[in-house]
mmCIF file of C-alpha atoms in Angstrom:
data_model
loop_
_atom_site.group_PDB
_atom_site.id
_atom_site.type_symbol
_atom_site.label_atom_id
_atom_site.label_comp_id
_atom_site.label_asym_id
_atom_site.label_seq_id
_atom_site.Cartn_x
_atom_site.Cartn_y
_atom_site.Cartn_z
ATOM 1 C CA UNK A 36 -1.076 -30.150 -55.936
ATOM 2 C CA UNK A 37 -3.704 -28.049 -54.043
ATOM 3 C CA UNK A 38 -5.780 -25.778 -56.398
ATOM 4 C CA UNK A 39 -8.346 -23.505 -55.534
ATOM 5 C CA UNK A 40 -10.284 -21.805 -58.242
ATOM 6 C CA UNK A 41 -13.043 -19.257 -58.085
ATOM 7 C CA UNK A 42 -13.824 -19.807 -54.459
ATOM 8 C CA UNK A 43 -16.395 -18.028 -52.599
ATOM 9 C CA UNK A 44 -17.046 -18.316 -48.846
ATOM 10 C CA UNK A 45 -20.452 -17.128 -47.579
ATOM 11 C CA UNK A 46 -22.174 -16.810 -44.325
ATOM 12 C CA UNK A 47 -25.570 -16.513 -45.060
ATOM 13 C CA UNK A 48 -26.137 -13.376 -47.511
ATOM 14 C CA UNK A 49 -22.512 -12.118 -46.375
ATOM 15 C CA UNK A 50 -19.729 -12.892 -48.698
ATOM 16 C CA UNK A 51 -16.381 -13.418 -46.862
ATOM 17 C CA UNK A 52 -13.954 -14.452 -49.811
ATOM 18 C CA UNK A 53 -14.803 -13.850 -53.306
ATOM 19 C CA UNK A 54 -13.280 -15.782 -56.499
ATOM 20 C CA UNK A 55 -10.038 -16.619 -54.402
ATOM 21 C CA UNK A 56 -7.318 -18.517 -56.562
ATOM 22 C CA UNK A 57 -4.254 -20.260 -55.140
ATOM 23 C CA UNK A 58 -2.014 -23.408 -55.472
ATOM 24 C CA UNK A 59 -0.177 -25.143 -52.907
ATOM 25 C CA UNK A 60 2.518 -27.950 -53.934
ATOM 26 C CA UNK A 61 3.469 -30.723 -51.648
ATOM 27 C CA UNK A 62 6.587 -29.597 -49.706
ATOM 28 C CA UNK A 63 5.866 -26.017 -49.885
ATOM 29 C CA UNK A 64 4.821 -23.189 -47.479
ATOM 30 C CA UNK A 65 2.390 -20.573 -48.757
ATOM 31 C CA UNK A 66 1.429 -17.685 -46.444
ATOM 32 C CA UNK A 67 -1.884 -15.546 -46.614
ATOM 33 C CA UNK A 68 -1.252 -11.975 -45.618
ATOM 34 C CA UNK A 69 -4.131 -9.593 -44.830
ATOM 35 C CA UNK A 70 -5.550 -7.160 -42.075
ATOM 36 C CA UNK A 71 -8.142 -8.366 -39.548
ATOM 37 C CA UNK A 72 -11.501 -9.264 -41.253
ATOM 38 C CA UNK A 73 -9.981 -9.797 -44.850
ATOM 39 C CA UNK A 74 -11.231 -13.281 -44.877
ATOM 40 C CA UNK A 75 -8.273 -15.293 -44.082
ATOM 41 C CA UNK A 76 -9.673 -17.612 -41.635
ATOM 42 C CA UNK A 77 -13.006 -17.919 -43.692
ATOM 43 C CA UNK A 78 -10.872 -18.977 -46.477
ATOM 44 C CA UNK A 79 -9.086 -21.895 -44.473
ATOM 45 C CA UNK A 80 -12.659 -22.848 -43.230
ATOM 46 C CA UNK A 81 -13.980 -22.886 -46.587
ATOM 47 C CA UNK A 82 -11.354 -25.265 -47.669
ATOM 48 C CA UNK A 83 -12.541 -27.989 -45.213
ATOM 49 C CA UNK A 84 -16.216 -27.439 -45.660
ATOM 50 C CA UNK A 85 -17.080 -25.790 -42.517
ATOM 51 C CA UNK A 86 -18.958 -22.965 -44.277
ATOM 52 C CA UNK A 87 -20.672 -22.444 -47.292
ATOM 53 C CA UNK A 88 -18.639 -22.187 -50.542
ATOM 54 C CA UNK A 89 -18.691 -22.144 -54.370
ATOM 55 C CA UNK A 90 -16.211 -22.686 -56.716
ATOM 56 C CA UNK A 91 -13.827 -25.569 -57.185
ATOM 57 C CA UNK A 92 -10.993 -27.121 -55.193
ATOM 58 C CA UNK A 93 -9.124 -30.112 -56.088
ATOM 59 C CA UNK A 94 -6.194 -32.165 -54.660
ATOM 60 C CA UNK A 95 -3.988 -34.154 -56.840
ATOM 61 C CA UNK A 96 -6.608 -33.405 -59.743
ATOM 62 C CA UNK A 97 -9.298 -34.871 -57.634
ATOM 63 C CA UNK A 98 -12.333 -32.502 -57.526
ATOM 64 C CA UNK A 99 -13.237 -32.325 -53.747
ATOM 65 C CA UNK A 100 -16.157 -29.468 -54.143
ATOM 66 C CA UNK A 101 -19.047 -31.880 -53.812
ATOM 67 C CA UNK A 102 -17.374 -32.981 -50.351
ATOM 68 C CA UNK A 103 -16.771 -29.299 -49.443
ATOM 69 C CA UNK A 104 -20.346 -28.392 -50.464
ATOM 70 C CA UNK A 105 -22.009 -31.133 -48.093
ATOM 71 C CA UNK A 106 -19.872 -30.329 -45.545
ATOM 72 C CA UNK A 107 -18.029 -33.852 -45.363
ATOM 73 C CA UNK A 108 -15.127 -32.818 -43.246
ATOM 74 C CA UNK A 109 -14.165 -36.191 -42.252
ATOM 75 C CA UNK A 110 -13.779 -37.381 -45.696
ATOM 76 C CA UNK A 111 -12.019 -34.435 -46.418
ATOM 77 C CA UNK A 112 -9.390 -35.313 -44.028
ATOM 78 C CA UNK A 113 -8.934 -38.603 -45.475
ATOM 79 C CA UNK A 114 -8.262 -36.895 -48.633
ATOM 80 C CA UNK A 115 -5.432 -35.201 -46.980
ATOM 81 C CA UNK A 116 -6.729 -31.591 -46.042
ATOM 82 C CA UNK A 117 -6.346 -30.831 -42.281
ATOM 83 C CA UNK A 118 -6.996 -27.615 -40.509
ATOM 84 C CA UNK A 119 -5.624 -26.546 -37.307
ATOM 85 C CA UNK A 120 -7.821 -23.626 -36.313
ATOM 86 C CA UNK A 121 -6.891 -20.477 -34.296
ATOM 87 C CA UNK A 122 -6.552 -21.531 -30.512
ATOM 88 C CA UNK A 123 -7.969 -24.919 -31.332
ATOM 89 C CA UNK A 124 -7.250 -28.326 -32.843
ATOM 90 C CA UNK A 125 -7.055 -30.186 -29.342
ATOM 91 C CA UNK A 126 -9.392 -31.656 -26.772
ATOM 92 C CA UNK A 127 -8.396 -29.797 -23.616
ATOM 93 C CA UNK A 128 -10.282 -32.248 -21.378
ATOM 94 C CA UNK A 129 -8.198 -35.071 -22.569
ATOM 95 C CA UNK A 130 -4.501 -36.179 -22.213
ATOM 96 C CA UNK A 131 -1.820 -35.760 -24.909
ATOM 97 C CA UNK A 132 -1.986 -39.464 -25.444
ATOM 98 C CA UNK A 133 -5.769 -39.481 -26.066
ATOM 99 C CA UNK A 134 -5.496 -36.565 -28.323
ATOM 100 C CA UNK A 135 -2.977 -38.171 -30.618
ATOM 101 C CA UNK A 136 -5.010 -41.542 -30.517
ATOM 102 C CA UNK A 137 -8.209 -39.645 -31.753
ATOM 103 C CA UNK A 138 -6.314 -38.204 -34.864
ATOM 104 C CA UNK A 139 -3.925 -41.147 -35.493
ATOM 105 C CA UNK A 140 -3.795 -42.722 -38.797
ATOM 106 C CA UNK A 141 -0.060 -43.616 -38.586
ATOM 107 C CA UNK A 142 2.870 -43.701 -36.238
ATOM 108 C CA UNK A 143 3.510 -40.999 -33.536
ATOM 109 C CA UNK A 144 7.337 -40.993 -33.896
ATOM 110 C CA UNK A 145 7.925 -38.294 -36.271
ATOM 111 C CA UNK A 146 5.389 -35.979 -34.339
ATOM 112 C CA UNK A 147 7.058 -36.832 -30.914
ATOM 113 C CA UNK A 148 10.666 -36.447 -32.333
ATOM 114 C CA UNK A 149 9.471 -32.787 -33.759
ATOM 115 C CA UNK A 150 8.026 -31.922 -30.304
ATOM 116 C CA UNK A 151 10.083 -33.814 -27.856
ATOM 117 C CA UNK A 152 8.558 -32.410 -24.632
ATOM 118 C CA UNK A 153 5.346 -34.038 -25.493
ATOM 119 C CA UNK A 154 7.073 -37.550 -25.046
ATOM 120 C CA UNK A 155 7.535 -36.908 -21.426
ATOM 121 C CA UNK A 156 4.103 -35.567 -21.052
ATOM 122 C CA UNK A 157 1.786 -38.013 -22.693
ATOM 123 C CA UNK A 158 -0.354 -38.567 -19.630
ATOM 124 C CA UNK A 159 -1.045 -34.818 -18.745
ATOM 125 C CA UNK A 160 -4.174 -33.324 -19.410
ATOM 126 C CA UNK A 161 -3.830 -30.825 -22.269
ATOM 127 C CA UNK A 162 -6.020 -28.111 -20.494
ATOM 128 C CA UNK A 163 -3.261 -27.877 -18.001
ATOM 129 C CA UNK A 164 -0.476 -26.966 -20.497
ATOM 130 C CA UNK A 165 0.718 -23.661 -21.570
ATOM 131 C CA UNK A 166 -0.395 -21.947 -24.814
ATOM 132 C CA UNK A 167 2.773 -22.946 -26.591
ATOM 133 C CA UNK A 168 2.523 -26.391 -25.290
ATOM 134 C CA UNK A 169 -1.220 -26.873 -26.471
ATOM 135 C CA UNK A 170 -0.079 -25.346 -30.089
ATOM 136 C CA UNK A 171 2.416 -28.271 -30.040
ATOM 137 C CA UNK A 172 -0.248 -30.715 -29.236
ATOM 138 C CA UNK A 173 -2.403 -29.533 -31.948
ATOM 139 C CA UNK A 174 0.398 -29.641 -34.468
ATOM 140 C CA UNK A 175 1.291 -33.174 -33.388
ATOM 141 C CA UNK A 176 -2.451 -34.317 -33.839
ATOM 142 C CA UNK A 177 -2.182 -32.923 -37.433
ATOM 143 C CA UNK A 178 0.861 -34.677 -38.465
ATOM 144 C CA UNK A 179 -0.414 -38.239 -36.986
ATOM 145 C CA UNK A 180 -3.471 -37.625 -39.104
ATOM 146 C CA UNK A 181 -0.956 -38.160 -41.859
ATOM 147 C CA UNK A 182 -2.083 -34.767 -43.887
ATOM 148 C CA UNK A 183 -1.112 -34.015 -47.453
ATOM 149 C CA UNK A 184 -1.915 -30.364 -47.086
ATOM 150 C CA UNK A 185 -1.945 -28.701 -43.656
ATOM 151 C CA UNK A 186 -4.035 -25.398 -43.003
ATOM 152 C CA UNK A 187 -2.820 -23.547 -40.137
ATOM 153 C CA UNK A 188 -4.748 -20.604 -38.508
ATOM 154 C CA UNK A 189 -2.463 -18.106 -36.395
ATOM 155 C CA UNK A 190 -0.449 -20.945 -34.896
ATOM 156 C CA UNK A 191 1.503 -18.522 -32.917
ATOM 157 C CA UNK A 192 -1.231 -16.312 -31.696
ATOM 158 C CA UNK A 193 -0.791 -15.202 -28.070
ATOM 159 C CA UNK A 194 2.708 -16.896 -27.618
ATOM 160 C CA UNK A 195 5.959 -15.372 -26.635
ATOM 161 C CA UNK A 196 8.178 -14.295 -29.516
ATOM 162 C CA UNK A 197 10.762 -17.120 -28.777
ATOM 163 C CA UNK A 198 8.160 -19.717 -28.633
ATOM 164 C CA UNK A 199 6.532 -18.233 -31.858
ATOM 165 C CA UNK A 200 9.948 -18.343 -33.699
ATOM 166 C CA UNK A 201 10.494 -22.056 -32.609
ATOM 167 C CA UNK A 202 6.891 -23.150 -33.533
ATOM 168 C CA UNK A 203 7.196 -21.548 -37.046
ATOM 169 C CA UNK A 204 10.696 -23.036 -37.537
ATOM 170 C CA UNK A 205 9.278 -26.404 -36.785
ATOM 171 C CA UNK A 206 7.102 -26.138 -39.938
ATOM 172 C CA UNK A 207 10.064 -26.399 -41.980
ATOM 173 C CA UNK A 208 10.910 -29.750 -40.736
ATOM 174 C CA UNK A 209 7.055 -30.646 -41.650
ATOM 175 C CA UNK A 210 7.451 -29.300 -45.193
ATOM 176 C CA UNK A 211 10.677 -31.284 -45.588
ATOM 177 C CA UNK A 212 8.521 -34.556 -45.121
ATOM 178 C CA UNK A 213 6.583 -33.560 -48.384
ATOM 179 C CA UNK A 214 3.465 -31.738 -46.604
ATOM 180 C CA UNK A 215 2.202 -28.540 -48.138
ATOM 181 C CA UNK A 216 1.446 -25.997 -45.553
ATOM 182 C CA UNK A 217 -0.961 -23.000 -45.975
ATOM 183 C CA UNK A 218 -0.559 -20.762 -43.345
ATOM 184 C CA UNK A 219 -2.351 -17.694 -41.936
ATOM 185 C CA UNK A 220 -0.041 -15.905 -39.410
ATOM 186 C CA UNK A 221 0.006 -12.700 -37.564
ATOM 187 C CA UNK A 222 3.859 -12.410 -37.534
ATOM 188 C CA UNK A 223 4.157 -11.663 -41.356
ATOM 189 C CA UNK A 224 7.751 -11.235 -41.681
ATOM 190 C CA UNK A 225 8.504 -14.468 -39.934
ATOM 191 C CA UNK A 226 6.319 -16.331 -42.023
ATOM 192 C CA UNK A 227 7.229 -15.023 -45.340
ATOM 193 C CA UNK A 228 10.863 -16.066 -44.220
ATOM 194 C CA UNK A 229 10.017 -19.554 -44.048
ATOM 195 C CA UNK A 230 7.586 -19.582 -46.927
ATOM 196 C CA UNK A 231 8.025 -20.136 -50.691
ATOM 197 C CA UNK A 232 4.984 -18.276 -51.856
ATOM 198 C CA UNK A 233 2.899 -15.504 -50.596
ATOM 199 C CA UNK A 234 -0.813 -14.358 -51.171
ATOM 200 C CA UNK A 235 -2.366 -10.912 -50.116
ATOM 201 C CA UNK A 236 -6.071 -11.017 -49.252
ATOM 202 C CA UNK A 237 -7.871 -7.944 -49.032
ATOM 203 C CA UNK A 238 -11.812 -7.473 -48.137
ATOM 204 C CA UNK A 239 -12.088 -11.214 -49.260
ATOM 205 C CA UNK A 240 -10.269 -10.652 -52.690
ATOM 206 C CA UNK A 241 -6.813 -12.135 -53.704
ATOM 207 C CA UNK A 242 -5.146 -9.030 -54.856
ATOM 208 C CA UNK A 243 -1.419 -10.269 -55.124
ATOM 209 C CA UNK A 244 0.544 -13.418 -55.377
ATOM 210 C CA UNK A 245 4.350 -13.576 -55.553
ATOM 211 C CA UNK A 246 7.318 -15.620 -54.340
ATOM 212 C CA UNK A 247 7.494 -15.073 -50.510
ATOM 213 C CA UNK A 248 11.074 -13.468 -50.742
ATOM 214 C CA UNK A 249 9.584 -10.698 -53.167
ATOM 215 C CA UNK A 250 6.811 -10.075 -50.993
ATOM 216 C CA UNK A 251 9.214 -9.649 -48.103
ATOM 217 C CA UNK A 252 10.762 -6.832 -49.617
ATOM 218 C CA UNK A 253 7.815 -5.258 -51.521
ATOM 219 C CA UNK A 254 7.314 -1.664 -50.033
ATOM 220 C CA UNK A 255 3.573 -1.830 -50.224
ATOM 221 C CA UNK A 256 3.471 -5.094 -48.266
ATOM 222 C CA UNK A 257 6.139 -4.080 -45.829
ATOM 223 C CA UNK A 258 4.171 -0.769 -45.185
ATOM 224 C CA UNK A 259 0.584 -2.678 -44.645
ATOM 225 C CA UNK A 260 1.855 -5.929 -42.899
ATOM 226 C CA UNK A 261 5.430 -5.535 -41.538
ATOM 227 C CA UNK A 262 5.358 -2.605 -40.039
ATOM 228 C CA UNK A 263 8.124 -0.960 -41.976
#
């Protein structure tokens, strides 16, 4: 279980996330909803030590707070936390094969089974690929790093609706392998339909937690984030 307690994320004197609580089980998808500037990306960055944090973060009851505060991102990856940032997570000047090699801690087989087009394009430079293909490479890199908990920041941003739907559906297969997924996603309705749990972040504070299907039908959530 990934547990986050009283997490505060700061940029200098500015508090981006204040006293956030959440938990994520293996094989579970949890989505974080919120308006632009609510602190969603800051929350994910804080969980891998890229920004200044206070509070407590643990994985399988092991306290990782010291690693977070010292920015030991590589050690956090070895503990099972892996962030795929918005529009990032790949080395554009390298080939698909080289990107996977740099991340690999295990077999590529499952990653290539999940994203078959990549198997035929291992020699292609990632920067020459479409946005959707680059997101596939980013997720494949994450998988070969063998994460316990995968943190995804806007994985479908800029993608056509069909590609966005396919990419989110691929997360179901990852979840079934026992990987917990914490998802920040602009397409709130699609995200809630694949998730088991949801959180609402407003101005840096967690204001709501509920099963995803309950949030999907919550009138307040629908008006604020689902355009209904």
